[in-house]
Tab-separated table of N, CA and C in Angstrom:
chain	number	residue	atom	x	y	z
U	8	UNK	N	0.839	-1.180	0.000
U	8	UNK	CA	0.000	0.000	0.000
U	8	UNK	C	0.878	1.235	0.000
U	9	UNK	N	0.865	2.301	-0.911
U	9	UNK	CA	1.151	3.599	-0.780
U	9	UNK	C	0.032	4.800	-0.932
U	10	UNK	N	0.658	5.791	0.224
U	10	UNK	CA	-0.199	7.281	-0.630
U	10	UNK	C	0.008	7.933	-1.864
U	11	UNK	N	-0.957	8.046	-2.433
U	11	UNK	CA	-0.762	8.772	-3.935
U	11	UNK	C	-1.711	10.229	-3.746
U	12	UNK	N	-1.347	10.487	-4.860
U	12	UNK	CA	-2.533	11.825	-4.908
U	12	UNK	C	-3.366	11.577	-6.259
U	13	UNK	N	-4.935	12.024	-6.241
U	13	UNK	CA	-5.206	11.586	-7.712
U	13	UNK	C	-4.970	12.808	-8.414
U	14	UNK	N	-4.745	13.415	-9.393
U	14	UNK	CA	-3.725	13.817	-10.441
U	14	UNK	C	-4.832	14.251	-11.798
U	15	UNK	N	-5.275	13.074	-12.585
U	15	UNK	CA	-6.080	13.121	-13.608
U	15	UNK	C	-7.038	11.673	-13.592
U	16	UNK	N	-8.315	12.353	-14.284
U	16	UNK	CA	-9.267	10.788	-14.372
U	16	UNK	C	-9.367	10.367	-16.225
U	17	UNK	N	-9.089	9.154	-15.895
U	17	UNK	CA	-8.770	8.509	-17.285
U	17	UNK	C	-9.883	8.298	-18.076
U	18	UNK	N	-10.637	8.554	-18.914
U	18	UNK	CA	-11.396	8.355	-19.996
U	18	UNK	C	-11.585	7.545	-21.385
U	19	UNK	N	-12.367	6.511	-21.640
U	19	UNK	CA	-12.255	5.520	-22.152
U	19	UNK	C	-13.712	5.055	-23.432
U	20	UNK	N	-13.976	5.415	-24.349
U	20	UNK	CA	-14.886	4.739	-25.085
U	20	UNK	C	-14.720	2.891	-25.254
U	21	UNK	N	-13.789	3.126	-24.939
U	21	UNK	CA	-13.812	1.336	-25.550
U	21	UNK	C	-12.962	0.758	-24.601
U	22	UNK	N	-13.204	-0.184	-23.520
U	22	UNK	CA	-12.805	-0.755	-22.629
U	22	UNK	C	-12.929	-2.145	-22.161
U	23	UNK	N	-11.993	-2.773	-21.465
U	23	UNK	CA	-12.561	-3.802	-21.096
U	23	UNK	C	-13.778	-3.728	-19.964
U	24	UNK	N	-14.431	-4.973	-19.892
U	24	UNK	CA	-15.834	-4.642	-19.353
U	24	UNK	C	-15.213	-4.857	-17.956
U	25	UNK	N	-14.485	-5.319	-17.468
U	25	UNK	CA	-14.179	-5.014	-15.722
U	25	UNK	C	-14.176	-3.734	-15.549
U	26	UNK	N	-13.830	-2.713	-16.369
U	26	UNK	CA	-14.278	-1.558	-15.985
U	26	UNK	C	-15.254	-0.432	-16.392
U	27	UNK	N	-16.367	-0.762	-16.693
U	27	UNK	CA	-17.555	-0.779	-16.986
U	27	UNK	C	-18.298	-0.160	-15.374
U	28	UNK	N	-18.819	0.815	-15.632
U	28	UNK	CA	-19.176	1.463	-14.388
U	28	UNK	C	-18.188	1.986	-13.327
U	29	UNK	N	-17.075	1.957	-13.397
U	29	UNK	CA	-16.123	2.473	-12.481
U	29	UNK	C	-15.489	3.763	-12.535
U	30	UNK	N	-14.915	4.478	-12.087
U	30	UNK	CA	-14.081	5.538	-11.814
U	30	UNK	C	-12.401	4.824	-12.205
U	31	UNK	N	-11.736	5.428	-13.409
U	31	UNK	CA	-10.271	5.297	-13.324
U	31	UNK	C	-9.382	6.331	-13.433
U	32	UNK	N	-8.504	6.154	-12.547
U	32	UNK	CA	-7.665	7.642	-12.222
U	32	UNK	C	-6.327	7.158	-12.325
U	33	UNK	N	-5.421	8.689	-12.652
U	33	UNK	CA	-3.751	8.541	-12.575
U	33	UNK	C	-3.713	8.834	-11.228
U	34	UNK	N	-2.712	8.288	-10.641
U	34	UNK	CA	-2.409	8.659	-9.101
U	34	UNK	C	-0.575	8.971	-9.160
U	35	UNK	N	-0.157	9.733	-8.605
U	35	UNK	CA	1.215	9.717	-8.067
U	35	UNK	C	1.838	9.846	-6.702
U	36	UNK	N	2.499	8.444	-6.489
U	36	UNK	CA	2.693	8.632	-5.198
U	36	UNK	C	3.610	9.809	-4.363
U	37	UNK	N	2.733	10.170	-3.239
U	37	UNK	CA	3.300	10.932	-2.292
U	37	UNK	C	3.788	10.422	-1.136
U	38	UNK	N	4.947	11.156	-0.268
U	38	UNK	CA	5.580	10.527	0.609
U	38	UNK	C	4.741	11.639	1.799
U	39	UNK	N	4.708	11.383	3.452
U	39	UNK	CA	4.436	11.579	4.235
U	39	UNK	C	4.142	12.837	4.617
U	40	UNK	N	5.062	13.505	3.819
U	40	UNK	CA	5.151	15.288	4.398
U	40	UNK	C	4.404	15.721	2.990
U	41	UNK	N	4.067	14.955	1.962
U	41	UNK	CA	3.100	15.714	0.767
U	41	UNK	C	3.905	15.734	-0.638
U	42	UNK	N	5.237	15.339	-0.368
U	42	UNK	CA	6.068	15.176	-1.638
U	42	UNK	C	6.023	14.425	-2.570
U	43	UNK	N	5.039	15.130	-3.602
U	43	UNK	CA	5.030	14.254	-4.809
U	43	UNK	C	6.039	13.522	-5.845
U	44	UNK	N	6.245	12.179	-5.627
U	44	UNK	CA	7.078	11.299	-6.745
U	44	UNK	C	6.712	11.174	-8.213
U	45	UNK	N	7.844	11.241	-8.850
U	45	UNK	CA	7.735	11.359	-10.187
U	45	UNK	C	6.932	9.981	-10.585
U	46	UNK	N	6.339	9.352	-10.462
U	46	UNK	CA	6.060	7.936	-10.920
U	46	UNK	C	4.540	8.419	-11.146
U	47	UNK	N	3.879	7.580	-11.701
U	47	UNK	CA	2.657	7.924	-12.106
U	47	UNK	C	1.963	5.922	-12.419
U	48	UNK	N	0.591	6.076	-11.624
U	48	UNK	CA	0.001	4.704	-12.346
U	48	UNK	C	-1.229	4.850	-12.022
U	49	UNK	N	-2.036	3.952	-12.584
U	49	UNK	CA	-3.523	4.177	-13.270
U	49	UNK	C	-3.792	3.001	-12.197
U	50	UNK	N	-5.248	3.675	-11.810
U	50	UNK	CA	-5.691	2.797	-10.106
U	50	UNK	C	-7.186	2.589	-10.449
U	51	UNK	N	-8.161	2.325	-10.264
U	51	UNK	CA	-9.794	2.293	-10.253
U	51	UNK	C	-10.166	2.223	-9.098
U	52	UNK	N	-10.953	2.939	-8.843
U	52	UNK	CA	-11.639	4.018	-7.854
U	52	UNK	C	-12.115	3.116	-7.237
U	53	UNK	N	-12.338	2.282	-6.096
U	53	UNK	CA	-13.257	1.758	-5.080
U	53	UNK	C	-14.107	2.295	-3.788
U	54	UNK	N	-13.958	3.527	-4.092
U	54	UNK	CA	-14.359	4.073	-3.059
U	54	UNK	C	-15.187	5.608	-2.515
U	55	UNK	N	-14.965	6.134	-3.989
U	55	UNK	CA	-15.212	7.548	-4.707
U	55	UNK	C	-14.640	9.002	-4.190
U	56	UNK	N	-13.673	8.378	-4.460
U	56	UNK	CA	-12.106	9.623	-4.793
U	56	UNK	C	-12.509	10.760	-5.865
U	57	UNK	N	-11.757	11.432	-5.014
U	57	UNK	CA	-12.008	12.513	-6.698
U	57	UNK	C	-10.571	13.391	-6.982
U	58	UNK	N	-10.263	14.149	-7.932
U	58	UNK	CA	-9.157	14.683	-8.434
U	58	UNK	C	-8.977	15.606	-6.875
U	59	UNK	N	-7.479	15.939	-6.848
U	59	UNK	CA	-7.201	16.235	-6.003
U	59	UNK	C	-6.641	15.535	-4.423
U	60	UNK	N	-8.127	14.450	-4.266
U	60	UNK	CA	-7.550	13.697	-2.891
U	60	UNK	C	-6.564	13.155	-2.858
U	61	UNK	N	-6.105	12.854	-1.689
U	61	UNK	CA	-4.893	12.171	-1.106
U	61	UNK	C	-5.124	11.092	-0.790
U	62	UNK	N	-4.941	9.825	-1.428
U	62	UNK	CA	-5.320	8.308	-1.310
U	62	UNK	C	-4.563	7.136	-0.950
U	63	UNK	N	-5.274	6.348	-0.294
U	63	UNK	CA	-4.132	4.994	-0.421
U	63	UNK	C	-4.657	4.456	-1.288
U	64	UNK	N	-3.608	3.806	-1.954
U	64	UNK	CA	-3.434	2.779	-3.096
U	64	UNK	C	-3.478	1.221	-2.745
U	65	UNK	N	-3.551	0.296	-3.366
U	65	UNK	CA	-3.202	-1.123	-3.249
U	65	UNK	C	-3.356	-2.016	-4.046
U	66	UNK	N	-3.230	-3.273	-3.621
U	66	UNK	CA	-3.630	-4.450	-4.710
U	66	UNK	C	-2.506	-5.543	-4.138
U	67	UNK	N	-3.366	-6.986	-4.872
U	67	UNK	CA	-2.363	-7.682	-4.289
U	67	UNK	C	-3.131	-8.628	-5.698
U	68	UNK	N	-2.615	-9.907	-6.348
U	68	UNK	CA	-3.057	-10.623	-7.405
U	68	UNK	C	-4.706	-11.486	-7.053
U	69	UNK	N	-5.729	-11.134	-7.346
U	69	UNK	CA	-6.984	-11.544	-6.904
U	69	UNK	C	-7.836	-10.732	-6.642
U	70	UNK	N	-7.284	-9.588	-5.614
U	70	UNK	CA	-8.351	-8.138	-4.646
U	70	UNK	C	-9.567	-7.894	-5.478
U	71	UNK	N	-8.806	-7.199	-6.693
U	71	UNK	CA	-9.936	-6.524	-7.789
U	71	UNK	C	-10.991	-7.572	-8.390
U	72	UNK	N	-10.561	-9.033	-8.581
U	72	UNK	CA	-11.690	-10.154	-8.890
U	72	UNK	C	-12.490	-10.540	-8.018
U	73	UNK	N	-12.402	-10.848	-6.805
U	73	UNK	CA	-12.608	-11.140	-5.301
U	73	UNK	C	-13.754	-9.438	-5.374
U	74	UNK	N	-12.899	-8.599	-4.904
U	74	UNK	CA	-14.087	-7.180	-4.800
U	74	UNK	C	-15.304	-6.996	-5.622
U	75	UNK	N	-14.703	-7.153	-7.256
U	75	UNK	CA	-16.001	-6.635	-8.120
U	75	UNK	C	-16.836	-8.228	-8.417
U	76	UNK	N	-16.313	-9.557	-8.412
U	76	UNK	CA	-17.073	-10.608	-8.505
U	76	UNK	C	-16.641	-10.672	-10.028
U	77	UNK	N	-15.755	-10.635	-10.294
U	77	UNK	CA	-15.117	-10.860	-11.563
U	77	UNK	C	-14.144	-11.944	-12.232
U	78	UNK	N	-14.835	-12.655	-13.462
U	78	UNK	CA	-13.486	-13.923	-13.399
U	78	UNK	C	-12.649	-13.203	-13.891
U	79	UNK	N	-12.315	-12.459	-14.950
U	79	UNK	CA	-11.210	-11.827	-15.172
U	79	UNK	C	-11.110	-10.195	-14.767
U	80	UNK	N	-10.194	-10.017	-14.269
U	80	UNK	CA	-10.145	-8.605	-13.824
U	80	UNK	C	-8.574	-7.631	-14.171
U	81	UNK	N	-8.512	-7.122	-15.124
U	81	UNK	CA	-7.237	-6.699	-15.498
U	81	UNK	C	-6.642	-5.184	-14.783
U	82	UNK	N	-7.335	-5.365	-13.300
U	82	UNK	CA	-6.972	-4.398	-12.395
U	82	UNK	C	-5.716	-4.684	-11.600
U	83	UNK	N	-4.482	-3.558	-11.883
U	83	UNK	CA	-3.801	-3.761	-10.835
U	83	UNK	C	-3.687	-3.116	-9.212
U	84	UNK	N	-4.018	-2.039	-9.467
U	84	UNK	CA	-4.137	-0.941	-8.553
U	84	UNK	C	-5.846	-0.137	-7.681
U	85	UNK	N	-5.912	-0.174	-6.499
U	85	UNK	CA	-7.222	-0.010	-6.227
U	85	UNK	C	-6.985	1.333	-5.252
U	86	UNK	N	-7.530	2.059	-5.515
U	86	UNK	CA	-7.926	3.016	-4.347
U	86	UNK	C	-8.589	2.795	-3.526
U	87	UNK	N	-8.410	2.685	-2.197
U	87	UNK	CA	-8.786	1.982	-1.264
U	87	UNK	C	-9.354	2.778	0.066
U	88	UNK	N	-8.927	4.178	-0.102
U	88	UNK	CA	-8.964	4.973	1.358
U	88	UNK	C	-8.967	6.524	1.056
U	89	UNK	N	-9.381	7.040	1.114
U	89	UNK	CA	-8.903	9.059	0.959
U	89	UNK	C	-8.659	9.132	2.746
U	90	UNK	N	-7.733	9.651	2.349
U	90	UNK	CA	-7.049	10.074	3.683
U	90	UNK	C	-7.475	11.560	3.912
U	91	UNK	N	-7.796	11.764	5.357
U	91	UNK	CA	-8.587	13.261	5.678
U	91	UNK	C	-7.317	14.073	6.497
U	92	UNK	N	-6.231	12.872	6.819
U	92	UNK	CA	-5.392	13.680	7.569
U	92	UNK	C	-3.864	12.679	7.741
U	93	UNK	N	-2.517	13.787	7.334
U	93	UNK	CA	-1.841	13.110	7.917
U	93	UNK	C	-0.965	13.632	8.895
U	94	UNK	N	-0.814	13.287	9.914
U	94	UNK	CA	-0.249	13.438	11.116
U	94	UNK	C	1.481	13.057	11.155
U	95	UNK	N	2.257	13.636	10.926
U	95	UNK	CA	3.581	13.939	10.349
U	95	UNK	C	4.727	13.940	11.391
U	96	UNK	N	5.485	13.339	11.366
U	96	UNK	CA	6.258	13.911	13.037
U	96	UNK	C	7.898	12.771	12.334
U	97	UNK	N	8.692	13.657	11.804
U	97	UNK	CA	9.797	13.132	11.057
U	97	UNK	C	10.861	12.873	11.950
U	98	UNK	N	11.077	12.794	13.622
U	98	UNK	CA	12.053	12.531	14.233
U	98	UNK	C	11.178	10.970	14.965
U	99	UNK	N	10.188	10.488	13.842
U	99	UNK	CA	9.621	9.123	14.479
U	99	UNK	C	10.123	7.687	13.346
């Protein structure tokens, strides 16, 4: 699991159907104090995030089939949490 921030929401006419009704977003992870990392990856919304929030990320091989009831699920990444606060203390 990491914090990301969501960034941009991805838009799609033609998709696979696992994501069919969902929310998909770019996220880039941030470190503790708000410092955004250059890395960038595409997550689907479980939870209803929106541009801007500060999120945890995750996934593990199964989550996204197991969650949506899906035999195939070509999800790697799930947004899992918007974080309302982080509590920071760098000599811990």
């Amino acid at each position: 699991m990491y914090l990301a921030k969501v960034t941009k929401r991805v838009v799609s006419v033609v998709k696979h159907e696992a994501y069919n009704g969902k929310k998909v977003y770019v996220v880039r992870p941030v470190l503790p104090d708000g410092t955004m990392l250059d890395t960038e990856h595409v997550a689907l919304d479980y939870i209803g995030a929106g541009l801007g929030d500060i999120v945890v990320c995750g996934g593990a091989p199964g989550v996204a089939q197991s969650i949506f009831g899906l035999d195939l699920a070509p999800i790697r990444t799930l947004i899992i949490a918007i974080v309302d606060k982080i509590d920071y203390n760098e000599s811990d």
